[in-house]
Short mmCIF file of C-alpha atoms and ligand atoms in Angstrom, two decimals:
data_model
loop_
_atom_site.label_atom_id
_atom_site.label_comp_id
_atom_site.label_asym_id
_atom_site.label_seq_id
_atom_site.Cartn_x
_atom_site.Cartn_y
_atom_site.Cartn_z
CA MET D 616 2.78 17.03 5.40
CA THR D 617 5.31 15.00 7.31
CA THR D 618 8.52 14.18 5.50
CA ARG D 619 8.98 10.54 4.93
CA GLU D 620 12.28 8.74 5.33
CA ASN D 621 14.10 7.06 2.46
CA PHE D 622 16.82 4.48 2.33
CA GLY D 623 20.14 6.30 2.34
CA SER D 624 21.87 4.15 -0.25
CA LYS D 625 21.20 1.73 -3.07
CA LEU D 626 23.04 -1.00 -1.26
CA GLY D 627 20.97 -0.44 1.86
CA ALA D 628 17.77 -0.79 -0.17
CA ILE D 629 18.94 -4.01 -1.82
CA LEU D 630 20.14 -5.55 1.42
CA ALA D 631 16.92 -4.69 3.23
CA ALA D 632 14.79 -6.27 0.50
CA ALA D 633 17.12 -9.25 0.33
CA GLY D 634 16.80 -9.57 4.10
CA SER D 635 13.07 -9.87 3.68
CA ALA D 636 13.42 -12.50 0.99
CA VAL D 637 16.10 -14.64 2.60
CA GLY D 638 14.31 -16.41 5.40
CA LEU D 639 13.18 -19.74 6.68
CA GLY D 640 11.80 -20.62 3.25
CA ASN D 641 15.32 -20.75 1.83
CA VAL D 642 16.53 -23.21 4.41
CA TRP D 643 13.68 -25.45 5.32
CA ARG D 644 12.00 -26.02 2.00
CA PHE D 645 14.15 -25.21 -0.98
CA PRO D 646 17.01 -27.69 -0.41
CA ILE D 647 14.69 -30.60 0.26
CA GLU D 648 12.47 -29.83 -2.71
CA THR D 649 15.53 -29.63 -4.91
CA GLY D 650 17.03 -32.88 -3.74
CA GLN D 651 13.81 -34.83 -4.00
CA HIS D 652 12.49 -33.36 -7.21
CA GLY D 653 15.23 -33.73 -9.71
CA GLY D 654 18.23 -31.75 -8.46
CA ALA D 655 19.57 -29.40 -11.10
CA ALA D 656 16.39 -30.01 -13.12
CA PHE D 657 14.39 -28.53 -10.26
CA ILE D 658 16.80 -25.63 -9.92
CA ILE D 659 16.35 -24.82 -13.60
CA ILE D 660 12.56 -24.89 -13.25
CA TYR D 661 12.81 -22.74 -10.16
CA ILE D 662 14.97 -20.18 -11.94
CA ILE D 663 12.48 -20.05 -14.80
CA CYS D 664 9.73 -19.38 -12.26
CA ILE D 665 11.81 -16.55 -10.81
CA LEU D 666 12.35 -15.06 -14.25
CA LEU D 667 8.77 -15.36 -15.44
CA LEU D 668 6.90 -14.62 -12.24
CA GLY D 669 9.25 -13.50 -9.50
CA ILE D 670 10.95 -10.59 -11.20
CA PRO D 671 7.84 -9.09 -12.88
CA ILE D 672 5.74 -9.29 -9.72
CA MET D 673 8.55 -7.99 -7.56
CA MET D 674 8.94 -5.08 -9.96
CA SER D 675 5.20 -4.41 -9.76
CA GLU D 676 5.33 -4.26 -6.00
CA PHE D 677 8.33 -1.96 -6.17
CA LEU D 678 6.53 0.23 -8.66
CA ILE D 679 3.41 0.54 -6.54
CA GLY D 680 5.39 1.38 -3.41
CA ARG D 681 7.80 3.83 -4.96
CA ARG D 682 5.15 5.60 -7.00
CA THR D 683 3.07 6.44 -3.98
CA HIS D 684 5.69 6.66 -1.22
CA SER D 685 3.03 5.37 1.15
CA ASN D 686 2.20 2.35 3.22
CA THR D 687 0.67 -0.51 1.30
CA ALA D 688 -2.96 0.26 2.05
CA ARG D 689 -2.67 3.87 1.00
CA ALA D 690 -0.54 2.98 -1.99
CA TYR D 691 -3.36 0.93 -3.48
CA ASP D 692 -5.92 3.51 -2.41
CA GLN D 693 -4.08 6.14 -4.39
CA LEU D 694 -3.58 4.08 -7.49
CA SER D 695 -6.97 2.40 -7.55
CA GLY D 696 -8.96 5.58 -8.13
CA GLY D 697 -11.62 4.51 -5.65
CA THR D 698 -12.27 1.11 -7.25
CA CYS D 699 -12.32 -2.20 -5.40
CA TRP D 700 -8.61 -2.58 -6.06
CA LYS D 701 -8.05 -0.56 -2.91
CA TRP D 702 -8.79 -3.72 -0.93
CA LEU D 703 -5.70 -5.34 -2.30
CA GLY D 704 -3.48 -3.07 -0.19
CA ARG D 705 -5.50 -3.82 2.90
CA LEU D 706 -5.22 -7.52 2.19
CA GLY D 707 -1.45 -7.03 2.08
CA VAL D 708 -1.34 -5.38 5.50
CA PHE D 709 -3.59 -8.05 6.94
CA THR D 710 -1.58 -10.91 5.46
CA GLY D 711 1.67 -9.41 6.73
CA THR D 712 0.35 -9.25 10.26
CA PHE D 713 -0.98 -12.77 9.95
CA ILE D 714 2.31 -14.24 8.75
CA LEU D 715 4.26 -12.44 11.45
CA CYS D 716 2.09 -14.04 14.13
CA TYR D 717 3.34 -17.52 13.37
CA TYR D 718 6.73 -16.60 11.91
CA CYS D 719 7.78 -15.23 15.31
CA VAL D 720 7.03 -18.59 16.90
CA VAL D 721 9.62 -20.24 14.68
CA GLY D 722 11.91 -17.25 15.22
CA GLY D 723 11.76 -18.06 18.93
CA TRP D 724 12.64 -21.69 18.27
CA THR D 725 15.73 -20.64 16.31
CA LEU D 726 16.90 -18.66 19.34
CA GLN D 727 16.33 -21.59 21.65
CA TYR D 728 18.26 -23.90 19.32
CA THR D 729 21.10 -21.40 18.94
CA THR D 730 21.56 -21.32 22.70
CA MET D 731 21.22 -25.09 22.97
CA ALA D 732 23.81 -25.59 20.25
CA ALA D 733 26.17 -23.09 21.84
CA THR D 734 25.97 -24.69 25.26
CA GLY D 735 26.64 -28.15 23.88
CA ALA D 736 23.17 -29.42 24.78
CA PHE D 737 23.07 -31.70 21.73
CA ASP D 738 26.20 -33.48 22.77
CA GLY D 739 25.59 -37.12 23.58
CA VAL D 740 21.88 -37.06 22.75
CA PRO D 741 21.03 -40.38 21.07
CA ALA D 742 19.91 -40.05 17.45
CA ASN D 743 16.32 -41.06 18.08
CA GLU D 744 15.88 -38.64 20.97
CA PHE D 745 16.01 -35.42 18.96
CA GLY D 746 12.36 -35.79 18.02
CA SER D 747 11.20 -35.99 21.58
CA LEU D 748 13.61 -33.23 22.60
CA PHE D 749 11.88 -30.94 20.13
CA GLN D 750 8.38 -32.12 21.03
CA THR D 751 9.00 -31.55 24.71
CA PHE D 752 10.34 -28.09 24.02
CA VAL D 753 7.47 -26.89 21.84
CA ALA D 754 4.82 -28.45 24.05
CA ASN D 755 6.13 -26.60 27.09
CA PRO D 756 3.94 -23.55 27.64
CA TRP D 757 6.75 -21.32 28.89
CA MET D 758 10.04 -21.57 27.07
CA PRO D 759 8.77 -21.07 23.50
CA THR D 760 6.68 -18.15 24.73
CA VAL D 761 9.65 -16.47 26.34
CA TRP D 762 11.80 -16.91 23.22
CA LEU D 763 9.03 -15.69 20.97
CA ILE D 764 8.71 -12.52 23.00
CA ILE D 765 12.48 -11.98 22.95
CA PHE D 766 12.45 -12.48 19.18
CA MET D 767 9.61 -9.99 18.77
CA LEU D 768 11.37 -7.47 20.99
CA MET D 769 14.47 -7.66 18.80
CA THR D 770 12.30 -7.07 15.75
CA HIS D 771 10.65 -4.23 17.59
CA ILE D 772 13.91 -2.48 18.44
CA VAL D 773 15.02 -2.40 14.80
CA VAL D 774 11.67 -1.32 13.39
CA SER D 775 11.04 1.36 15.98
CA ARG D 776 14.33 3.06 15.10
CA GLY D 777 13.05 3.84 11.66
CA ILE D 778 14.30 3.24 8.16
CA GLN D 779 17.84 4.61 7.95
CA HIS D 780 18.84 4.14 11.57
CA GLY D 781 16.92 0.95 12.09
CA ILE D 782 16.22 -1.27 9.13
CA GLU D 783 18.93 -0.01 6.77
CA ARG D 784 21.73 0.11 9.29
CA PHE D 785 20.81 -3.29 10.66
CA SER D 786 20.58 -4.88 7.20
CA LYS D 787 23.99 -3.49 6.28
CA ILE D 788 25.56 -5.24 9.24
CA ILE D 789 23.56 -8.41 9.40
CA MET D 790 23.27 -9.39 5.74
CA PRO D 791 27.04 -9.49 5.15
CA THR D 792 27.31 -11.51 8.38
CA LEU D 793 24.74 -13.89 6.97
CA PHE D 794 26.67 -14.32 3.71
CA ILE D 795 29.92 -14.96 5.55
CA LEU D 796 28.26 -17.56 7.75
CA VAL D 797 26.72 -19.27 4.75
CA VAL D 798 30.06 -19.46 2.97
CA LEU D 799 31.89 -20.74 6.05
CA LEU D 800 29.28 -23.41 6.67
CA VAL D 801 29.34 -24.51 3.03
CA VAL D 802 33.13 -24.81 3.09
CA CYS D 803 32.99 -26.79 6.30
CA SER D 804 30.25 -29.06 5.05
CA VAL D 805 31.70 -29.87 1.63
CA CYS D 806 34.97 -30.89 3.27
CA LEU D 807 33.24 -33.73 5.10
CA PRO D 808 33.97 -37.23 3.92
CA GLY D 809 31.15 -38.40 1.67
CA ALA D 810 30.17 -34.86 0.76
CA GLY D 811 30.37 -35.77 -2.92
CA ALA D 812 27.27 -37.97 -2.68
CA GLY D 813 25.36 -35.11 -1.09
CA ILE D 814 26.36 -32.68 -3.80
CA GLU D 815 25.43 -35.21 -6.42
CA PHE D 816 22.03 -35.71 -4.82
CA LEU D 817 21.48 -31.98 -4.86
CA LEU D 818 22.70 -31.26 -8.35
CA LYS D 819 22.30 -34.31 -10.54
CA PRO D 820 19.62 -33.35 -13.05
CA ASP D 821 16.79 -35.82 -13.31
CA PHE D 822 14.05 -34.48 -15.51
CA SER D 823 11.90 -37.56 -15.01
CA LYS D 824 11.10 -36.30 -11.51
CA VAL D 825 9.75 -33.00 -12.77
CA THR D 826 6.00 -33.49 -12.90
CA GLY D 827 3.29 -30.89 -13.24
CA LYS D 828 2.94 -30.86 -9.51
CA VAL D 829 6.64 -30.25 -9.01
CA ILE D 830 6.47 -27.24 -11.31
CA LEU D 831 3.54 -25.83 -9.38
CA GLY D 832 5.43 -26.48 -6.15
CA ALA D 833 8.43 -24.60 -7.54
CA MET D 834 6.26 -21.61 -8.39
CA GLY D 835 4.72 -21.55 -4.93
CA GLN D 836 8.16 -21.80 -3.38
CA ALA D 837 9.53 -18.97 -5.55
CA PHE D 838 6.67 -16.84 -4.44
CA TYR D 839 7.07 -17.42 -0.75
CA SER D 840 10.82 -17.21 -0.86
CA LEU D 841 10.81 -13.83 -2.57
CA SER D 842 8.32 -12.40 -0.06
CA LEU D 843 5.88 -11.63 -2.85
CA GLY D 844 2.16 -11.25 -2.68
CA MET D 845 1.80 -8.83 0.16
CA GLY D 846 3.01 -5.54 1.44
CA CYS D 847 6.64 -6.26 2.35
CA LEU D 848 8.38 -5.28 -0.84
CA CYS D 849 5.83 -2.61 -1.62
CA THR D 850 6.44 -1.02 1.78
CA TYR D 851 10.21 -1.17 1.41
CA ALA D 852 9.96 0.28 -2.09
CA SER D 853 8.05 3.23 -0.67
CA TYR D 854 11.38 4.21 0.89
CA PHE D 855 13.31 3.93 -2.39
CA ASN D 856 14.36 7.24 -3.89
CA HIS D 857 13.78 8.41 -7.44
CA HIS D 858 17.07 7.12 -8.71
CA THR D 859 16.65 3.55 -7.56
CA ASN D 860 16.60 1.30 -10.59
CA LEU D 861 13.61 -0.93 -9.88
CA GLY D 862 14.48 -3.59 -12.43
CA ARG D 863 18.06 -3.95 -11.30
CA THR D 864 17.10 -4.00 -7.64
CA ALA D 865 14.59 -6.79 -8.28
CA VAL D 866 17.19 -8.83 -10.17
CA ASN D 867 19.73 -8.37 -7.38
CA VAL D 868 17.29 -9.45 -4.71
CA CYS D 869 16.25 -12.52 -6.70
CA VAL D 870 19.86 -13.52 -7.33
CA ILE D 871 20.82 -13.18 -3.67
CA ASP D 872 17.78 -15.13 -2.54
CA THR D 873 18.40 -17.97 -4.98
CA ILE D 874 22.10 -18.23 -4.21
CA VAL D 875 21.43 -18.44 -0.48
CA ALA D 876 18.79 -21.12 -1.07
CA ILE D 877 21.17 -23.23 -3.16
CA MET D 878 23.99 -22.76 -0.69
CA ALA D 879 21.69 -23.92 2.10
CA GLY D 880 21.48 -27.19 0.19
CA PHE D 881 25.27 -27.37 0.14
CA ILE D 882 25.28 -26.98 3.90
CA ILE D 883 22.64 -29.61 4.55
CA PHE D 884 23.17 -32.49 2.14
CA PRO D 885 26.88 -33.22 2.50
CA SER D 886 26.29 -33.75 6.23
CA VAL D 887 23.19 -35.83 5.65
CA PHE D 888 25.09 -38.15 3.30
CA ASN D 889 28.12 -38.14 5.51
CA ILE D 890 26.17 -39.89 8.24
CA GLY D 891 24.43 -42.16 5.74
CA MET D 892 20.93 -40.84 6.31
CA ASP D 893 18.32 -41.37 3.62
CA ALA D 894 17.92 -37.96 2.03
CA ASN D 895 14.71 -38.97 0.31
CA ASN D 896 12.95 -39.46 3.61
CA LEU D 897 13.88 -36.17 5.18
CA ASP D 898 11.04 -33.95 6.29
CA ALA D 899 10.77 -30.44 5.01
CA GLY D 900 9.95 -27.72 7.50
CA ALA D 901 10.37 -27.77 11.24
CA GLY D 902 11.16 -31.48 11.32
CA LEU D 903 14.22 -30.90 9.17
CA LEU D 904 15.57 -27.91 11.07
CA PHE D 905 14.92 -28.98 14.60
CA VAL D 906 14.89 -32.76 14.54
CA SER D 907 17.01 -34.16 11.71
CA LEU D 908 19.71 -31.53 11.44
CA PRO D 909 20.86 -31.28 15.06
CA ASN D 910 21.51 -35.00 14.89
CA VAL D 911 23.14 -34.79 11.48
CA PHE D 912 25.57 -32.09 12.59
CA GLN D 913 26.31 -33.83 15.85
CA LYS D 914 27.15 -37.06 14.10
CA SER D 915 29.06 -35.47 11.25
CA PHE D 916 31.49 -33.80 13.59
CA GLU D 917 31.47 -36.53 16.21
CA ALA D 918 35.23 -36.83 16.18
CA LEU D 919 35.64 -33.11 16.80
CA PRO D 920 33.12 -32.10 19.46
CA PHE D 921 34.30 -28.53 19.44
CA LEU D 922 33.62 -28.22 15.73
CA ALA D 923 30.19 -29.80 16.23
CA ILE D 924 29.31 -27.06 18.68
CA LEU D 925 30.74 -24.36 16.44
CA PHE D 926 29.05 -25.63 13.30
CA SER D 927 25.61 -26.09 14.77
CA THR D 928 25.73 -22.82 16.67
CA ALA D 929 26.69 -20.99 13.48
CA PHE D 930 23.92 -22.78 11.60
CA TYR D 931 21.16 -21.91 14.06
CA PHE D 932 22.41 -18.39 14.38
CA LEU D 933 22.26 -18.13 10.62
CA ILE D 934 18.65 -19.27 10.53
CA PHE D 935 17.88 -16.91 13.35
CA ILE D 936 19.16 -13.85 11.49
CA ALA D 937 17.49 -14.96 8.29
CA ALA D 938 14.19 -15.21 10.19
CA LEU D 939 14.79 -11.93 11.99
CA THR D 940 15.29 -9.83 8.86
CA SER D 941 12.16 -11.35 7.32
CA ALA D 942 10.18 -10.68 10.48
CA ILE D 943 11.39 -7.08 10.43
CA SER D 944 10.00 -6.63 6.93
CA LEU D 945 6.67 -8.08 7.97
CA HIS D 946 6.56 -5.88 11.04
CA GLU D 947 7.33 -2.77 9.00
CA VAL D 948 4.29 -3.31 6.77
CA THR D 949 1.86 -2.91 9.64
CA THR D 950 3.92 -0.34 11.49
CA ALA D 951 4.05 1.93 8.43
CA PHE D 952 0.31 1.46 8.05
CA ILE D 953 -0.42 2.50 11.64
CA VAL D 954 2.00 5.44 11.56
CA GLU D 955 0.42 6.89 8.46
CA GLU D 956 -3.22 5.99 8.90
CA MET D 957 -3.59 6.56 12.62
CA LYS D 958 -1.01 9.32 12.82
CA LEU D 959 0.84 7.70 15.69
CA LYS D 960 4.53 8.06 16.42
CA ARG D 961 6.57 5.21 15.00
CA ARG D 962 7.55 4.07 18.46
CA TRP D 963 3.93 3.60 19.52
CA ALA D 964 2.85 2.09 16.25
CA ALA D 965 5.64 -0.47 16.46
CA LEU D 966 4.68 -1.23 20.03
CA ILE D 967 1.10 -1.98 19.03
CA VAL D 968 2.27 -4.36 16.32
CA THR D 969 4.73 -6.05 18.65
CA ALA D 970 2.12 -6.46 21.36
CA VAL D 971 -0.63 -7.78 19.09
CA CYS D 972 1.60 -10.15 17.14
CA SER D 973 3.27 -11.45 20.28
CA ALA D 974 -0.11 -12.11 21.86
CA VAL D 975 -1.45 -13.96 18.82
CA GLY D 976 1.96 -15.61 18.43
CA VAL D 977 1.69 -16.99 21.95
CA VAL D 978 -1.65 -18.54 21.05
CA CYS D 979 -0.08 -20.11 17.95
CA SER D 980 2.80 -21.33 20.04
CA LEU D 981 0.51 -22.84 22.66
CA SER D 982 -1.19 -24.83 19.94
CA PHE D 983 1.75 -27.24 20.21
CA GLY D 984 1.01 -27.80 23.88
CA PRO D 985 -1.97 -26.84 26.01
CA LEU D 986 -4.07 -25.74 23.03
CA LYS D 987 -3.25 -28.64 20.77
CA ASP D 988 -6.82 -29.86 20.76
CA VAL D 989 -8.19 -26.60 19.42
CA LEU D 990 -8.59 -27.26 15.71
CA ILE D 991 -9.61 -24.91 12.92
CA PHE D 992 -10.73 -26.78 9.80
CA GLY D 993 -8.95 -29.80 11.21
CA MET D 994 -5.64 -27.98 11.63
CA SER D 995 -3.90 -26.75 14.77
CA ILE D 996 -3.92 -22.98 15.18
CA PHE D 997 -0.29 -22.72 14.06
CA ASP D 998 -0.86 -24.89 10.98
CA PHE D 999 -3.96 -22.94 10.14
CA PHE D 1000 -2.08 -19.64 10.17
CA ASP D 1001 0.69 -21.12 8.08
CA TYR D 1002 -1.66 -22.76 5.61
CA ILE D 1003 -4.04 -19.93 5.05
CA SER D 1004 -1.43 -17.21 4.68
CA GLY D 1005 1.08 -19.15 2.61
CA ASN D 1006 -1.25 -21.20 0.46
CA ILE D 1007 -4.27 -18.96 0.08
CA PHE D 1008 -3.65 -15.29 0.80
CA LEU D 1009 -0.27 -15.01 -0.89
CA PRO D 1010 -1.15 -16.59 -4.23
CA VAL D 1011 -4.49 -14.77 -4.34
CA ALA D 1012 -2.79 -11.46 -3.65
CA GLY D 1013 0.03 -12.25 -6.09
CA MET D 1014 -2.41 -13.00 -8.86
CA LEU D 1015 -4.34 -9.82 -8.17
CA ILE D 1016 -1.15 -7.75 -8.07
CA SER D 1017 -0.11 -8.99 -11.49
CA ILE D 1018 -3.57 -8.23 -12.90
CA PHE D 1019 -3.60 -4.83 -11.23
CA ALA D 1020 -0.19 -3.86 -12.56
CA GLY D 1021 -0.60 -5.49 -15.97
CA TRP D 1022 -4.18 -4.60 -16.86
CA TYR D 1023 -5.47 -1.89 -14.60
CA LEU D 1024 -2.59 0.51 -14.10
CA ASP D 1025 -1.94 3.06 -16.77
CA ARG D 1026 0.98 1.95 -18.92
CA ARG D 1027 2.42 5.44 -18.56
CA ILE D 1028 2.89 4.89 -14.84
CA LEU D 1029 4.79 1.67 -15.50
CA THR D 1030 7.01 3.33 -18.04
CA GLU D 1031 7.73 6.30 -15.80
CA GLU D 1032 8.60 4.18 -12.81
CA PHE D 1033 10.64 1.51 -14.55
CA SER D 1034 12.61 4.09 -16.50
CA ASN D 1035 12.88 6.58 -13.63
CA ASN D 1036 11.06 9.17 -15.73
CA GLY D 1037 13.16 8.55 -18.77
CA GLU D 1038 16.50 8.42 -16.98
CA LEU D 1039 16.95 4.75 -17.85
CA ARG D 1040 16.26 3.02 -21.14
CA ALA D 1041 14.33 0.08 -19.66
CA LYS D 1042 13.73 -1.66 -22.97
CA TYR D 1043 12.30 -4.65 -21.17
CA ILE D 1044 9.01 -2.93 -20.30
CA PRO D 1045 6.85 -4.58 -23.01
CA LEU D 1046 8.14 -7.98 -21.93
CA ILE D 1047 7.33 -7.33 -18.28
CA VAL D 1048 3.86 -6.11 -19.20
CA PHE D 1049 3.29 -9.23 -21.28
CA LEU D 1050 4.36 -11.49 -18.40
CA LEU D 1051 2.17 -9.59 -15.96
CA ARG D 1052 -0.83 -9.73 -18.23
CA TYR D 1053 -0.81 -13.20 -19.61
CA ILE D 1054 1.65 -15.47 -17.88
CA ALA D 1055 1.65 -14.58 -14.19
CA PRO D 1056 -2.11 -14.60 -13.49
CA VAL D 1057 -2.63 -17.96 -15.18
CA ALA D 1058 0.41 -19.55 -13.59
CA ILE D 1059 -0.47 -18.34 -10.12
CA GLY D 1060 -4.08 -19.40 -10.61
CA LEU D 1061 -2.80 -22.93 -11.23
CA VAL D 1062 -0.56 -22.80 -8.14
CA LEU D 1063 -3.54 -21.76 -6.09
CA LEU D 1064 -5.71 -24.57 -7.39
CA ASN D 1065 -2.87 -26.97 -6.69
CA GLN D 1066 -2.46 -25.73 -3.16
CA VAL D 1067 -6.08 -26.18 -2.30
CA GLY D 1068 -5.75 -29.72 -3.59
CA VAL D 1069 -7.54 -29.56 -6.94
CA PHE D 1070 -4.72 -31.38 -8.69
CA SER D 1071 -4.36 -34.13 -6.13
CA PHE D 1072 -4.94 -36.65 -8.91
CA LEU D 1073 -1.63 -35.61 -10.53
CA ALA D 1074 1.54 -37.47 -9.69
N1 LIG B 2492 10.56 -14.78 2.23
C1 LIG B 2492 10.66 -15.20 3.58
C2 LIG B 2492 11.24 -16.60 3.64
O1 LIG B 2492 11.79 -17.08 2.72
C3 LIG B 2492 9.36 -15.17 4.32
C4 LIG B 2492 8.62 -13.91 4.16
C5 LIG B 2492 8.94 -12.69 4.66
C6 LIG B 2492 7.48 -13.71 3.37
N2 LIG B 2492 8.05 -11.77 4.22
C7 LIG B 2492 7.15 -12.38 3.45
C8 LIG B 2492 6.74 -14.56 2.61
C9 LIG B 2492 6.08 -11.86 2.74
C10 LIG B 2492 5.66 -14.06 1.95
C11 LIG B 2492 5.35 -12.73 1.98
O2 LIG B 2492 11.16 -17.24 4.66
#
């Protein structure tokens, strides 16, 4: 039997998992959703979703990974006792690969925008030109492809160095950098004139805006943001040692992820209000990051061009590292699978994943240009990848994970893992089991129905 690596420290394990969670989802969706759907009211709903769904499901994934110390597919194989549940692990590996294929496209864009910001390319661009700047860039067959490959190679280098020397060491350097950048950007942004209106927009509670649909949206967002529903956290947990407190680690990761998401709002909205833009009409997603914000930052710091360059460079670099650590966690799912199932050296396994995902990523990327007329179910290839993985695979897998952990798994296994074989008291176990059995599957079922449009009649 080959010996398997573990994370060398508790902090390393937390930072790696937090690196997976903190990603594009925190920056390009959470702040906008919060601002438009009731400010602090939305944040409260979101935190409830994290408590009721996020933490229990994250703990289940941790439990499954740490119990088996195996890649996701084998982990479910071992625990499923030959039943159909074994397919859940395979679904996780598949979904991870799928997400990585389009995530790396956006990762490439963040690199392009970091270099553009750093070289002052946004300087003097008229406000209404940022849209076409972005369109021209993504439609070009070459540049996005080159950046995507560079992004994948960076991911590759970290993953191929293994757990302690690659992922853990990298997370320990890059996550603190990320926090420092976030704090600096928040400080800079809230000092802008007019920042108060932005903060008010973000925080003022307005419960009248919280409809059923908003709640379902918050659940879906919590899910994506925490990297739940596939193999990422399960794979990372397979490198946890026997003393890692699964409950505490899950809480830490959720807290870090939520704080970064809220802080992202504090970076974005003060600037938006500072230049008098209508925050209710902002796009979420790529339009926000690559069209509205370059303009917002440029205008906000118009009087101090140097600061404009510094601020936007720091911002795009921040998104880049957030995307990179998430991509690393996605890459690791499939790499661990190939290493263990096909008995390849890590280096080769990682290379296969990098090559395949880059190739499919290029196809996704080209769907903004030469391949834009190729439609799958009426969506471009990129949108199709995004839609099917985020809106279908993840909730389905999340629901199944909660049923698997809550109903199928022996309660003894849960108790042993959550209490580290009796080392910890873990009095919360009955509560977690209750949430996994009754609350999570129903709630996620509703999110799923909402995402496929069943509740379109709701407000
Ligand atoms: N959580 C990341 C984000 O906020 C994205 C991500 C990484 C992810 N790994 C995942 C989402 C696994 C779902 C499942 O951008």
